[in-house]
Coordinates of C-alpha atoms in Angstrom, one line a residue:
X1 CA 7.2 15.0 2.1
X2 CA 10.3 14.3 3.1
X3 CA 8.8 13.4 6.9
X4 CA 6.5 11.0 5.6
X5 CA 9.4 9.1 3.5
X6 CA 11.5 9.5 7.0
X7 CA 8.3 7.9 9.0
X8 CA 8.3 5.1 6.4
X9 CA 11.7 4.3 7.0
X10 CA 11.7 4.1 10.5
X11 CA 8.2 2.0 10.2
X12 CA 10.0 -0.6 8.0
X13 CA 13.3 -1.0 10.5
X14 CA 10.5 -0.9 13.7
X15 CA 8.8 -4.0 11.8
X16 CA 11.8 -6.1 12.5
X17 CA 11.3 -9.0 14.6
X18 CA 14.0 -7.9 17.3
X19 CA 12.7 -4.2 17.1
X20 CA 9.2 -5.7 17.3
X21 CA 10.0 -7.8 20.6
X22 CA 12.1 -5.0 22.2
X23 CA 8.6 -2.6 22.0
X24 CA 6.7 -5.5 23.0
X25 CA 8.5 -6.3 26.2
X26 CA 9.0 -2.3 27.4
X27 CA 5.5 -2.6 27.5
X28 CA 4.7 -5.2 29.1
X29 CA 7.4 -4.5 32.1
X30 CA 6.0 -0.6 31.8
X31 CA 2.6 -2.2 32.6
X32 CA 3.9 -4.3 35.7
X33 CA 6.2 -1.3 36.9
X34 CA 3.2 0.8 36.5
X35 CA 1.0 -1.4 38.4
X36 CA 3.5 -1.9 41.6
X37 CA 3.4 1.3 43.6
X38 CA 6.6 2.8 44.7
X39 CA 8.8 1.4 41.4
X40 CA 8.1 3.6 38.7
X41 CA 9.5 3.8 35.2
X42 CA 12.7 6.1 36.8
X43 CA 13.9 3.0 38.9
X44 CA 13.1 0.0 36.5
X45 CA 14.9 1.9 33.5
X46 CA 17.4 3.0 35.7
X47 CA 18.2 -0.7 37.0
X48 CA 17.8 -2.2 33.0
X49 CA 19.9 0.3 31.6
X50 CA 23.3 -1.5 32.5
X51 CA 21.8 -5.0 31.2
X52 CA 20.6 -2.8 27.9
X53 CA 24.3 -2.8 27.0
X54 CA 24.6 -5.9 25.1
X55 CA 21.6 -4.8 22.9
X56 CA 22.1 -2.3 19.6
X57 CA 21.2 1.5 20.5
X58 CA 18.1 1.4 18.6
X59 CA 16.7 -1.9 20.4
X60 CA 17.8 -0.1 23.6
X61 CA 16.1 2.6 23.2
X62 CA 13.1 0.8 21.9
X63 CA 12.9 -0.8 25.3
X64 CA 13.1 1.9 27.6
X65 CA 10.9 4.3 25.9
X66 CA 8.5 1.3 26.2
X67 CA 9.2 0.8 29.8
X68 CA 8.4 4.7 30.5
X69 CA 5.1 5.0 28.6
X70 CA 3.6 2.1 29.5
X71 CA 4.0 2.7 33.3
X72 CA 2.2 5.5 32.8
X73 CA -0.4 3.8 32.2
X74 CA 0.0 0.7 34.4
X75 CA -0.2 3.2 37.5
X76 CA -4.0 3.5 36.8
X77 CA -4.7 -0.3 37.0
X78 CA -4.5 -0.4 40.7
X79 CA -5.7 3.4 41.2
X80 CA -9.0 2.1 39.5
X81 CA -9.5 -1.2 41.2
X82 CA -7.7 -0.4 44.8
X83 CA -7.5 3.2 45.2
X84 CA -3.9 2.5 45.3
X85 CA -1.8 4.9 42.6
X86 CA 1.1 3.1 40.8
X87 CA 2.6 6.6 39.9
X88 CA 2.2 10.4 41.4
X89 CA 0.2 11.1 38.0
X90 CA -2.7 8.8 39.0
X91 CA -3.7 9.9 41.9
X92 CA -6.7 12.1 39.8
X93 CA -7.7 9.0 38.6
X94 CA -8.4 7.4 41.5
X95 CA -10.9 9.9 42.3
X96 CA -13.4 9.0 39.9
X97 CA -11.9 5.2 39.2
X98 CA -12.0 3.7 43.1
X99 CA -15.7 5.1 42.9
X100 CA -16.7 3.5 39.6
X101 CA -14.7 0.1 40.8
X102 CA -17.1 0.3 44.3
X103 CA -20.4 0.5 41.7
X104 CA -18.9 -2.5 39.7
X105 CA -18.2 -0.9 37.2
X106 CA -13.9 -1.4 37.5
X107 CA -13.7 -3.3 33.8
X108 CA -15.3 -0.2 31.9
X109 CA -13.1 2.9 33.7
X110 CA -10.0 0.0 33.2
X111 CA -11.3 0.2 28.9
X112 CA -11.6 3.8 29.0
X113 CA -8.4 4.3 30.8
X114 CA -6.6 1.9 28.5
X115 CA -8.5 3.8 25.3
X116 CA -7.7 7.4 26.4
X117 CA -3.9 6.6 26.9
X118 CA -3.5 5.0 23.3
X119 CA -5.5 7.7 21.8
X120 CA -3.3 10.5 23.7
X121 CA 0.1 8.9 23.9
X122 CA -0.7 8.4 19.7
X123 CA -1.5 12.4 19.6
X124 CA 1.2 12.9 21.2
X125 CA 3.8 10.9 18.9
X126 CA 1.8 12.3 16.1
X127 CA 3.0 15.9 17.5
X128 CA 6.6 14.6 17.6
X129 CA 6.2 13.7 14.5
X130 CA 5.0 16.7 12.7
X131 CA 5.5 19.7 15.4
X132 CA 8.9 18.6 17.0
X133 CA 10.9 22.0 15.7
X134 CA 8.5 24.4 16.4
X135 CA 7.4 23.5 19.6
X136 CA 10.8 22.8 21.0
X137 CA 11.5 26.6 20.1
X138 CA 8.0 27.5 22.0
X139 CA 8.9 25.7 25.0
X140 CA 12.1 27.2 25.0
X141 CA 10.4 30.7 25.5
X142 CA 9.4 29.6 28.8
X143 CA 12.3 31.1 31.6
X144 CA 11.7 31.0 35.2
X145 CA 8.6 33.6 36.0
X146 CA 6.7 31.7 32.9
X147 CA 7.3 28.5 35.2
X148 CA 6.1 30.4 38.7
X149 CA 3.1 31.9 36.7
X150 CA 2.5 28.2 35.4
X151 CA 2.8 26.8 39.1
X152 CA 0.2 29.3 40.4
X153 CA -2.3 28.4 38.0
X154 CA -2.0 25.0 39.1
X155 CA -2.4 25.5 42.4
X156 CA -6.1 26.7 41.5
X157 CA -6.8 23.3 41.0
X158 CA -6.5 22.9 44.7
X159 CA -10.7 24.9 44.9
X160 CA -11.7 21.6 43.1
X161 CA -9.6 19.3 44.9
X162 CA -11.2 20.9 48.3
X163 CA -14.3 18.9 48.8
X164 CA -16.7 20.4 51.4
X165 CA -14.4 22.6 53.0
X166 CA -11.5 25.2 51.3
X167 CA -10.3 26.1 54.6
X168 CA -9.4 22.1 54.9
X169 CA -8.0 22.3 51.2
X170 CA -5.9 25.3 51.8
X171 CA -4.6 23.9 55.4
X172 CA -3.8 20.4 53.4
X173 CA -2.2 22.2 50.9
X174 CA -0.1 24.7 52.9
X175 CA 1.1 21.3 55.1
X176 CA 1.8 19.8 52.2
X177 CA 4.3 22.7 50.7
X178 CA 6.0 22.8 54.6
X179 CA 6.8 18.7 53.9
X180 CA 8.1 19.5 50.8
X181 CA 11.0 22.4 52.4
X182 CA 12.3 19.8 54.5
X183 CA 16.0 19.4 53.3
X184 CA 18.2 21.2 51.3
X185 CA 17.0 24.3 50.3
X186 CA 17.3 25.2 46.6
X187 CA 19.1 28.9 47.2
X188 CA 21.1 28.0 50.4
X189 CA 22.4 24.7 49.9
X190 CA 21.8 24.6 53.8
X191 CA 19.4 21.8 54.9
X192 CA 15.9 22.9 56.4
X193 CA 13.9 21.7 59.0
X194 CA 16.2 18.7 59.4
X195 CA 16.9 19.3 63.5
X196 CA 20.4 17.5 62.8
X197 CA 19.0 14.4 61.1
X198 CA 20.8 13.0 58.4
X199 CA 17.2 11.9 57.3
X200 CA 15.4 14.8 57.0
X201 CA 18.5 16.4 55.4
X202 CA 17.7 14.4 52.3
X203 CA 14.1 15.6 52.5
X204 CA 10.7 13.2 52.0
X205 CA 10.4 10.6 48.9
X206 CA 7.0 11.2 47.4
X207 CA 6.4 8.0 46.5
X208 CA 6.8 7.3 50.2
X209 CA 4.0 9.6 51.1
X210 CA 1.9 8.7 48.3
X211 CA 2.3 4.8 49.3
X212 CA 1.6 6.0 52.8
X213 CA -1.8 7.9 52.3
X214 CA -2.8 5.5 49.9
X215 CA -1.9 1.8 50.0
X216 CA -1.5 1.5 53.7
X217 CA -4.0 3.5 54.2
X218 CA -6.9 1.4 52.2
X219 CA -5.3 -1.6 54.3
X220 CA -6.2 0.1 58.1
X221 CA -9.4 1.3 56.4
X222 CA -10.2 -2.5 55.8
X223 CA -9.2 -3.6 58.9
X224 CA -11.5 -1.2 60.4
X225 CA -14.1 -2.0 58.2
X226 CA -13.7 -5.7 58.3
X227 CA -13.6 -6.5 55.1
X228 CA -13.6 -10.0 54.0
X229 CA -13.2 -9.4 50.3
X230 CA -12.2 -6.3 48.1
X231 CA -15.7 -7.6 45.9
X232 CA -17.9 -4.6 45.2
X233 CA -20.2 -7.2 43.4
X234 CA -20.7 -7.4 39.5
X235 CA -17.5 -5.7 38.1
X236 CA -19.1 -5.6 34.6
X237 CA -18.3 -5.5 31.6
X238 CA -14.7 -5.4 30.3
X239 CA -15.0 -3.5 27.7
X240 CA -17.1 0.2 27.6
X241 CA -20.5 0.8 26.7
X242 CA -20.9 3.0 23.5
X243 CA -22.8 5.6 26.0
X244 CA -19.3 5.5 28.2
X245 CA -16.9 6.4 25.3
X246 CA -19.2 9.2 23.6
X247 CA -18.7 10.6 27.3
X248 CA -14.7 9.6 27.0
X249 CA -14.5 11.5 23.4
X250 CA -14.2 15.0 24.6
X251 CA -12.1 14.7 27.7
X252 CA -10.1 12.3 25.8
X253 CA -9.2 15.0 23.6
X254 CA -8.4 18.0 26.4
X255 CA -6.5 15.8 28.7
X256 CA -4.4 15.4 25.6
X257 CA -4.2 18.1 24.9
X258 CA -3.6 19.7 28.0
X259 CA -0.8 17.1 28.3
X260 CA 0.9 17.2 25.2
X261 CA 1.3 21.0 25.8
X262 CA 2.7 20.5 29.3
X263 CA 4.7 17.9 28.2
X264 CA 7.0 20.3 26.2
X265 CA 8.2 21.7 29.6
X266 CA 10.9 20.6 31.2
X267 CA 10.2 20.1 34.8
X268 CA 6.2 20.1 34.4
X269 CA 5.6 16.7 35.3
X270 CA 2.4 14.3 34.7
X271 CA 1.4 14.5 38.0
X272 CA 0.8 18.1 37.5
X273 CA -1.1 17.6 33.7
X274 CA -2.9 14.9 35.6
X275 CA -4.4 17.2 37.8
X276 CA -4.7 20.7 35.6
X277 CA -6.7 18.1 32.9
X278 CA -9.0 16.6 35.7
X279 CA -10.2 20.4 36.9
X280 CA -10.2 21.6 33.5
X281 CA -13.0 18.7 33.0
X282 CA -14.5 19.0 35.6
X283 CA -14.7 22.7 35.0
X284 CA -16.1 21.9 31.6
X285 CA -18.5 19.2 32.5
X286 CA -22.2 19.9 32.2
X287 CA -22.8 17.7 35.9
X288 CA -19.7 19.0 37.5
X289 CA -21.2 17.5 40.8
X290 CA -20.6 13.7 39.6
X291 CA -17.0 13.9 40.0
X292 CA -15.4 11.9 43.2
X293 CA -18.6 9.8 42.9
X294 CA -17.9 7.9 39.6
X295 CA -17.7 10.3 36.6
X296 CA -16.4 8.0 33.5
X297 CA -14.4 11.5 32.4
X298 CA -12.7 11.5 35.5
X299 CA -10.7 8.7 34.5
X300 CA -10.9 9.3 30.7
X301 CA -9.1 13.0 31.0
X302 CA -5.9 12.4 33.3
X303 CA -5.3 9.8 31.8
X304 CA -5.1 11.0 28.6
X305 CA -2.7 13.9 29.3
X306 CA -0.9 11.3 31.5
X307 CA 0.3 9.8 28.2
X308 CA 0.0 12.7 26.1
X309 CA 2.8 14.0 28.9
X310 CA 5.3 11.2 28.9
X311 CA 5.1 10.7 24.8
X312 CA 5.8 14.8 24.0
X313 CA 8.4 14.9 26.4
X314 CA 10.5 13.1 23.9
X315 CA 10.2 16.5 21.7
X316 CA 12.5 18.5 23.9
X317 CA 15.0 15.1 24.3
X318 CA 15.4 14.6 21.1
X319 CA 15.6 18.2 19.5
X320 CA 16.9 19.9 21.8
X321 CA 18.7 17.4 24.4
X322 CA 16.6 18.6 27.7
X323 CA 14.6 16.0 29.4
X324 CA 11.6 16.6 30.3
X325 CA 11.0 14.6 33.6
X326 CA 13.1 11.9 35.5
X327 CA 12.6 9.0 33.5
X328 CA 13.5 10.8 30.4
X329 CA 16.8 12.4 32.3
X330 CA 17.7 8.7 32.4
X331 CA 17.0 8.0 29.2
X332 CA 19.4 10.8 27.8
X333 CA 22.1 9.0 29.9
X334 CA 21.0 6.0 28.1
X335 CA 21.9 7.8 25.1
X336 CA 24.9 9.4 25.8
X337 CA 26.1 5.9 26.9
X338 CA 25.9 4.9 23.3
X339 CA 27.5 8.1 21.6
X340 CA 24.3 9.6 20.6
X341 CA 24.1 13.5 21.4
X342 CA 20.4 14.6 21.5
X343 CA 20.0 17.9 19.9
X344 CA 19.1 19.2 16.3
X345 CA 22.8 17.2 15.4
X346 CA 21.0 13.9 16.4
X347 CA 18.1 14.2 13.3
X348 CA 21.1 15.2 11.2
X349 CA 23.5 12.9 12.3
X350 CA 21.3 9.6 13.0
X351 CA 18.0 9.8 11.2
X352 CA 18.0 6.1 11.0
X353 CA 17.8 5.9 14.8
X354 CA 15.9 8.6 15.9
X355 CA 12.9 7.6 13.2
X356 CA 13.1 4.2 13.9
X357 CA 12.3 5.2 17.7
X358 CA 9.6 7.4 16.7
X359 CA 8.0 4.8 14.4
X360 CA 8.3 2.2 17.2
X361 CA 6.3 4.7 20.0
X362 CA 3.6 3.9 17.2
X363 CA 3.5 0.2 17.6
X364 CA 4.2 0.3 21.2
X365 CA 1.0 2.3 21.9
X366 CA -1.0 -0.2 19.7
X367 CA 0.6 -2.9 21.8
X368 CA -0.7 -1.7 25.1
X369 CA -4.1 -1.3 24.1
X370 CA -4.1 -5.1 22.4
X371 CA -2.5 -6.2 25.4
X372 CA -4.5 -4.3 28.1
X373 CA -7.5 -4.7 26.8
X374 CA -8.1 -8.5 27.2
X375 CA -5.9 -8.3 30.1
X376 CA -8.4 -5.6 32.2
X377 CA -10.7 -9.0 33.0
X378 CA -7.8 -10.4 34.7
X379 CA -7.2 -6.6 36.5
X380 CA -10.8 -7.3 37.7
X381 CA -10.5 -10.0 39.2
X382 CA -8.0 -8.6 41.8
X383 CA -11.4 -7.3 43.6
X384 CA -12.3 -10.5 44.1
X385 CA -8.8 -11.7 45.8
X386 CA -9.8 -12.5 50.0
X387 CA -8.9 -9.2 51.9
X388 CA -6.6 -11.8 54.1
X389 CA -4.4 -12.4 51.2
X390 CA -4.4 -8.8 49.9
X391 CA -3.9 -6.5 52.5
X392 CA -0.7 -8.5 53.7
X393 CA 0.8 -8.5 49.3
X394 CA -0.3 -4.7 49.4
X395 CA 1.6 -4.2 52.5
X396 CA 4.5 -6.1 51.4
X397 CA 5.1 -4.6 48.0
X398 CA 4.3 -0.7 49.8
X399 CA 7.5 -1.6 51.9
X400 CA 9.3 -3.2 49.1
X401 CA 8.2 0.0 46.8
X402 CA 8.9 2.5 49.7
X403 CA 12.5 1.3 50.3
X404 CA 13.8 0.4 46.8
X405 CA 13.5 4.4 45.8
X406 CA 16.3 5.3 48.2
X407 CA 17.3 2.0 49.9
X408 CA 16.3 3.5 53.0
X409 CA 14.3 2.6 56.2
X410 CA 13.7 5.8 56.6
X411 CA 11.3 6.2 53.7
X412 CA 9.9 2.6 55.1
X413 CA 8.8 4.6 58.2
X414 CA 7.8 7.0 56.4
X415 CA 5.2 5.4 54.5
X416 CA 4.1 4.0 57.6
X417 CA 3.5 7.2 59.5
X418 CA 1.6 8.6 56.4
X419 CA -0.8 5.8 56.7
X420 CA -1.6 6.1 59.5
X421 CA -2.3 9.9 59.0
X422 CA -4.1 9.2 56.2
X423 CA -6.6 7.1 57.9
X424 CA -7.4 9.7 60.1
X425 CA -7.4 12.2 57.4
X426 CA -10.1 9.9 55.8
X427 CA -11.9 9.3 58.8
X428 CA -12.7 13.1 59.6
X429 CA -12.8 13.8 56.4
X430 CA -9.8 16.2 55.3
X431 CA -8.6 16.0 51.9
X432 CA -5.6 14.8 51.0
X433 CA -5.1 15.6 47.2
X434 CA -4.3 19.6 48.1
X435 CA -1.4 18.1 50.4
X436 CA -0.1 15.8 47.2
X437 CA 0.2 19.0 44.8
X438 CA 1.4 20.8 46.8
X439 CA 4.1 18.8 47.8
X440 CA 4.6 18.2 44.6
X441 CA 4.7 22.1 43.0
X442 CA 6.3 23.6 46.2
X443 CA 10.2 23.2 45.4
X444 CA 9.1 24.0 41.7
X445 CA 7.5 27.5 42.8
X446 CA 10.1 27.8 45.1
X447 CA 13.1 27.5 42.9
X448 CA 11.5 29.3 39.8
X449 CA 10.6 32.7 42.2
X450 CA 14.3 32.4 43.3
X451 CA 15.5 32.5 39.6
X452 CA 13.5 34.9 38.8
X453 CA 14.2 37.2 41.9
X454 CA 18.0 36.9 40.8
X455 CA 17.1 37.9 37.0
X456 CA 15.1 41.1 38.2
X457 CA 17.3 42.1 41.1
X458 CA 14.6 41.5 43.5
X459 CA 12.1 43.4 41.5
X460 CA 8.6 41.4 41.9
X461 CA 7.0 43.1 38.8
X462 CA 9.0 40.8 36.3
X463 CA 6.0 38.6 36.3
X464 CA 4.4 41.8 35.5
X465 CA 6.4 42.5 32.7
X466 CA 6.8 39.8 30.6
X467 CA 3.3 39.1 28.4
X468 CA 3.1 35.2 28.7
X469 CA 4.0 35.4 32.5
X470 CA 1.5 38.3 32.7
X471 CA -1.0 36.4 30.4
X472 CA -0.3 33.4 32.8
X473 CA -1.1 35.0 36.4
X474 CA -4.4 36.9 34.6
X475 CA -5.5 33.1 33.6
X476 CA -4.7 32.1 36.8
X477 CA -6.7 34.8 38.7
X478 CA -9.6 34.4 36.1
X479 CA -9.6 30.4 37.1
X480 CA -9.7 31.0 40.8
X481 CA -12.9 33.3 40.4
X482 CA -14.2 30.4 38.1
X483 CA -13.4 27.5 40.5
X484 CA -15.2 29.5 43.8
X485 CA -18.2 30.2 41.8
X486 CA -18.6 26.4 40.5
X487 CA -18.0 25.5 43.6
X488 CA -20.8 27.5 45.0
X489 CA -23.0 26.3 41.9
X490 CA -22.2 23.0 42.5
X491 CA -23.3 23.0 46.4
X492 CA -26.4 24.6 45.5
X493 CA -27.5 22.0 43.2
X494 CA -26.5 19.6 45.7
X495 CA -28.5 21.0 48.5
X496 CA -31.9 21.5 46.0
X497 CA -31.5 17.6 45.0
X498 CA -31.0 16.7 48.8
X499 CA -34.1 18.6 49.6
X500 CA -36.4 17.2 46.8
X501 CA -35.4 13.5 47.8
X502 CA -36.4 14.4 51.2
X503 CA -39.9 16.3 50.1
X504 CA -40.6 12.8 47.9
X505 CA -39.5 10.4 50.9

C-alpha cells in the first residue's frame, strides 16, 4: 500500500508543468539521437549533462532518463526505413524492418516498433516499480562464470544469424571476436595486435563498424545499383493492421521479457537482449522461415526487449548504485553531481526524487508513442527523398557520427574501410550479424573467463560447479541442438516449396 501512495506522489510532482516539459523534450532529443547513427544516448547525455546544471535534480534527471529511453527507440526509425541502425541494439531489427520497408510496408513495422517499445519500456517501469528489491538481490547472484555461461548462450544465436551457410556464420563470427582483441587486453594491460600504432592501441569503436557495414555500405550498394530514389512504392498505411498486432502480441511480450530480465545485469547490454529476443522468436515462431524476408515479429520482439532493457536497468542504478550499461554509468555521474548516492539510502533518503523519476518514465513512455505515432508518416517519407540527396546526408552524418565518438580520424577511416568490406560481404553473400555479436560479446567472455579463472585458481570446472552457471551452459548446449535442427527444418521446407512452385510453373 504504501508503494501505490509513493507512485501517487511521484505522479502528482511528474504532472508539473516544468517536470512535464523536461520528459517531453528527453524524448524528443532521445528520438533524434536515436535516429542519427553514430551519436547515441551515451554521447548526447554526456555533452547535456554540464548544461543540466542550472536545472533542479529531479528536472535533470527527468531529462536524461528521457534522452536514454527514447534513443532506444529512435535507432529503429532508420533501421526500418534504410537499413541503417541508429544504435548496436537495432541491428536485429533491421533484419525483418529493411525487408518490410522494400514491400511498402515501412509505416506498419514503424507502428509496431513504436507499440512494442511503449508496451515493454511500460513493463519494464512497472517491474521497477513493484520488483526493484528483489530483483536487484537476484541479479546480484550473478558473479563472473554466471556471465561466461550467459555469453555462451548468446553466442547460439549466431546458428540463426548464419543464413545459408554456418561455416560463413562461424568464420564471421570468429573475425569478429579477433577485431574485438585489438588493444588493450583486459588481464595484461599490454595492448594487442596494435603493431606500434597508437590507434589500434585504443582498439575499434563499434559504432564505427556498425556505421561502416551499414550506412556506407547501403550508399555503395546504391551506387551500384543506380538508384534514383530510396521509394519501394506504396509505404502503406501508418498505422498496423489488427492482423499485424495479434502477430505483435506475443513477441511483444517475450522480447520484454527477455529484456527486462537482461536488463538487471550489469554489463548485458541491449544489443545482446536484442539479439537473444529475435532468435528466441524466431525459435518460437510457427513459419520460422519468414524471418530476414519481412516477419512483422521480427521487428515487434527486439524491440521490445530493447526498451524493456534500457528501462530495468534503472533497478540496479537506483537500488543498488551499479549501472547497468553506458548511458546509465553516466547518468549515476549525473547523480553523484547533485549529492544523490544511488543505493537502498537513496529510497530512504530522497523518496520524493526517486518516485517522482519513476512516475515520470510513465509519462515519458506515453509521450513517445503520442509523438511517434503521427510522426512515422513523416519517417516514411524519407523513402521517397532522391537517392542524390540522400546518399551524400547519409554519408555526411556517418562521418560526423563516426568521429564525434572519439574525436578521431581514425574511427572516420574506419567506418570507411568497413563499407567497403561490407559491400563485398553483401555482394558474395557472407553474413555480417555473427561478426557484430561477436564483436560485441568477445571482451565480455573474455574478461568474465579471466575472473573466473582467478576465483578457481585455474580450475575450469567452476562453471561446473555452481548450479545457475551449470544450469546456464546445459541451456546453452540444449539451444545449440535446437537451433541446428530448425535450421535443418527450415531448409527443408524451403526446398519442398521451391520444388512445388517449379512443378506448378
Amino acid at each position: 500500500m504504501e508503494t501505490f501512495e509513493l507512485l501517487l506522489s511521484g505522479f502528482m510532482q511528474a504532472m508539473t508543468p516544468q517536470n512535464l516539459l523536461m520528459a517531453g523534450i528527453g524524448a524528443l532529443v532521445g528520438t533524434f539521437v536515436g535516429v542519427l547513427p553514430g551519436l547515441g544516448p551515451t554521447s548526447a547525455i554526456a555533452i547535456l549533462l554540464p548544461l543540466t546544471t542550472v536545472l533542479e535534480p529531479t528536472q535533470a534527471i527527468i531529462m536524461m532518463a528521457g534522452i536514454y529511453y527514447g534513443a532506444m527507440y529512435g535507432g529503429s526509425t532508420t533501421a526500418i526505413l534504410l537499413n541503417i541502425p541508429g544504435e548496436v541494439s537495432s541491428v536485429p531489427t533491421c533484419l525483418d524492418g529493411y525487408p518490410l520497408a522494400k514491400k511498402g510496408r515501412g509505416g506498419p513495422a514503424l507502428g509496431v516498433a513504436a507499440i512494442a517499445s511503449f508496451a515493454a519500456g511500460t513493463l519494464g517501469v512497472i517491474g521497477l516499480v513493484f520488483f526493484a528489491p528483489f530483483l536487484a538481490d537476484q541479479a546480484l547472484k550473478f558473479g563472473p562464470p554466471e556471465y561466461f555461461a550467459l555469453m555462451l548462450l548468446a553466442l547460439t544465436v549466431m546458428i540463426n544469424l548464419a543464413g545459408n551457410s554456418i561455416v560463413k556464420a562461424l568464420i564471421m563470427g570468429v573475425f569478429g571476436y579477433l577485431l574485438s582483441m585489438v588493444g588493450i587486453g583486459p588481464s595484461s594491460g599490454m595492448p594487442r595486435f596494435a603493431y606500434g600504432s597508437n590507434d589500434f592501441t585504443g582498439g575499434f569503436e563499434m559504432i564505427s563498424i556498425i556505421i561502416g557495414l551499414f550506412a556506407v555500405t547501403e550508399v555503395l550498394k546504391g551506387i551500384e545499383e543506380k538508384r534514383t530514389a530510396v521509394s519501394f512504392g506504396n509505404i502503406g498505411s501508418i498505422y498496423p493492421s489488427m492482423a499485424d498486432l495479434r502477430k505483435s502480441v506475443k513477441p511483444m511480450f517475450q522480447g520484454g521479457l527477455v529484456g527486462f530480465l537482461l536488463g538487471l545485469l550489469p554489463g548485458c547490454s541491449a544489443a545482446v537482449s536484442t539479439f537473444l529476443a529475435y532468435d528466441l522468436q524466431k525459435k518460437t515462431s510457427k513459419h520460422p522461415d519468414q524471418f530476414g524476408k519481412g516477419a512483422m515479429e521480427g521487428v515487434a520482439a527486439p524491440e521490445a526487449a530493447n526498451n524493456a532493457t534500457s528501462s530495468a536497468g534503472f533497478i540496479p542504478l537506483f537500488a543498488l548504485g551499479i549501472p547497468a550499461s553506458p548511458p546509465l554509468a553516466v547518468l549515476l555521474a549525473g547523480l553523484m553531481i547533485y549529492g544523490l548516492a544511488p543505493g537502498p539510502v537513496l529510497f530512504e533518503q530522497n523518496p520524493k526524487f526517486v518516485w517522482t523519476v519513476i512516475a515520470s518514465m510513465f509519462i515519458g513512455n506515453l509521450m513517445l508513442l503520442v509523438l511517434n505515432l503521427p510522426l512515422v508518416g513523416i519517417w516514411a517519407r524519407l523513402t521517397r527523398v532522391p537517392y542524390g540527396i540522400l546518399a551524400p546526408v547519409i554519408l555526411m552524418l556517418s562521418t560526423i557520427g563516426a568521429y564525434t565518438v572519439r574525436n578521431s580520424l581514425f574511427d572516420v577511416s574506419v567506418a570507411l574501410v568497413f563499407g567497403v568490406l561490407g559491400y563485398l560481404l553483401h555482394k558474395y553473400r557472407w553474413p555480417v550479424a555473427p561478426l557484430i555479436l561477436c564483436f560485441i560479446l568477445g571482451p565480455m567472455l573474455e574478461q568474465s573467463f579471466i575472473q573466473s579463472m582467478a576465483m578457481s585458481a585455474g580450475n575450469p570446472l567452476i562453471f561446473f560447479k555452481r548450479p545457475l552457471s551449470l544450469s546456464i551452459i546445459v541451456l546453452s548446449v540444449a539451444l545449440l541442438f535446437l537451433s541446428l535442427n530448425l535450421m535443418r527444418r527450415t531448409k527443408q521446407r524451403v526446398r519442398q516449396e521451391t520444388g512445388q512452385q517449379a512443378e506448378i510453373a
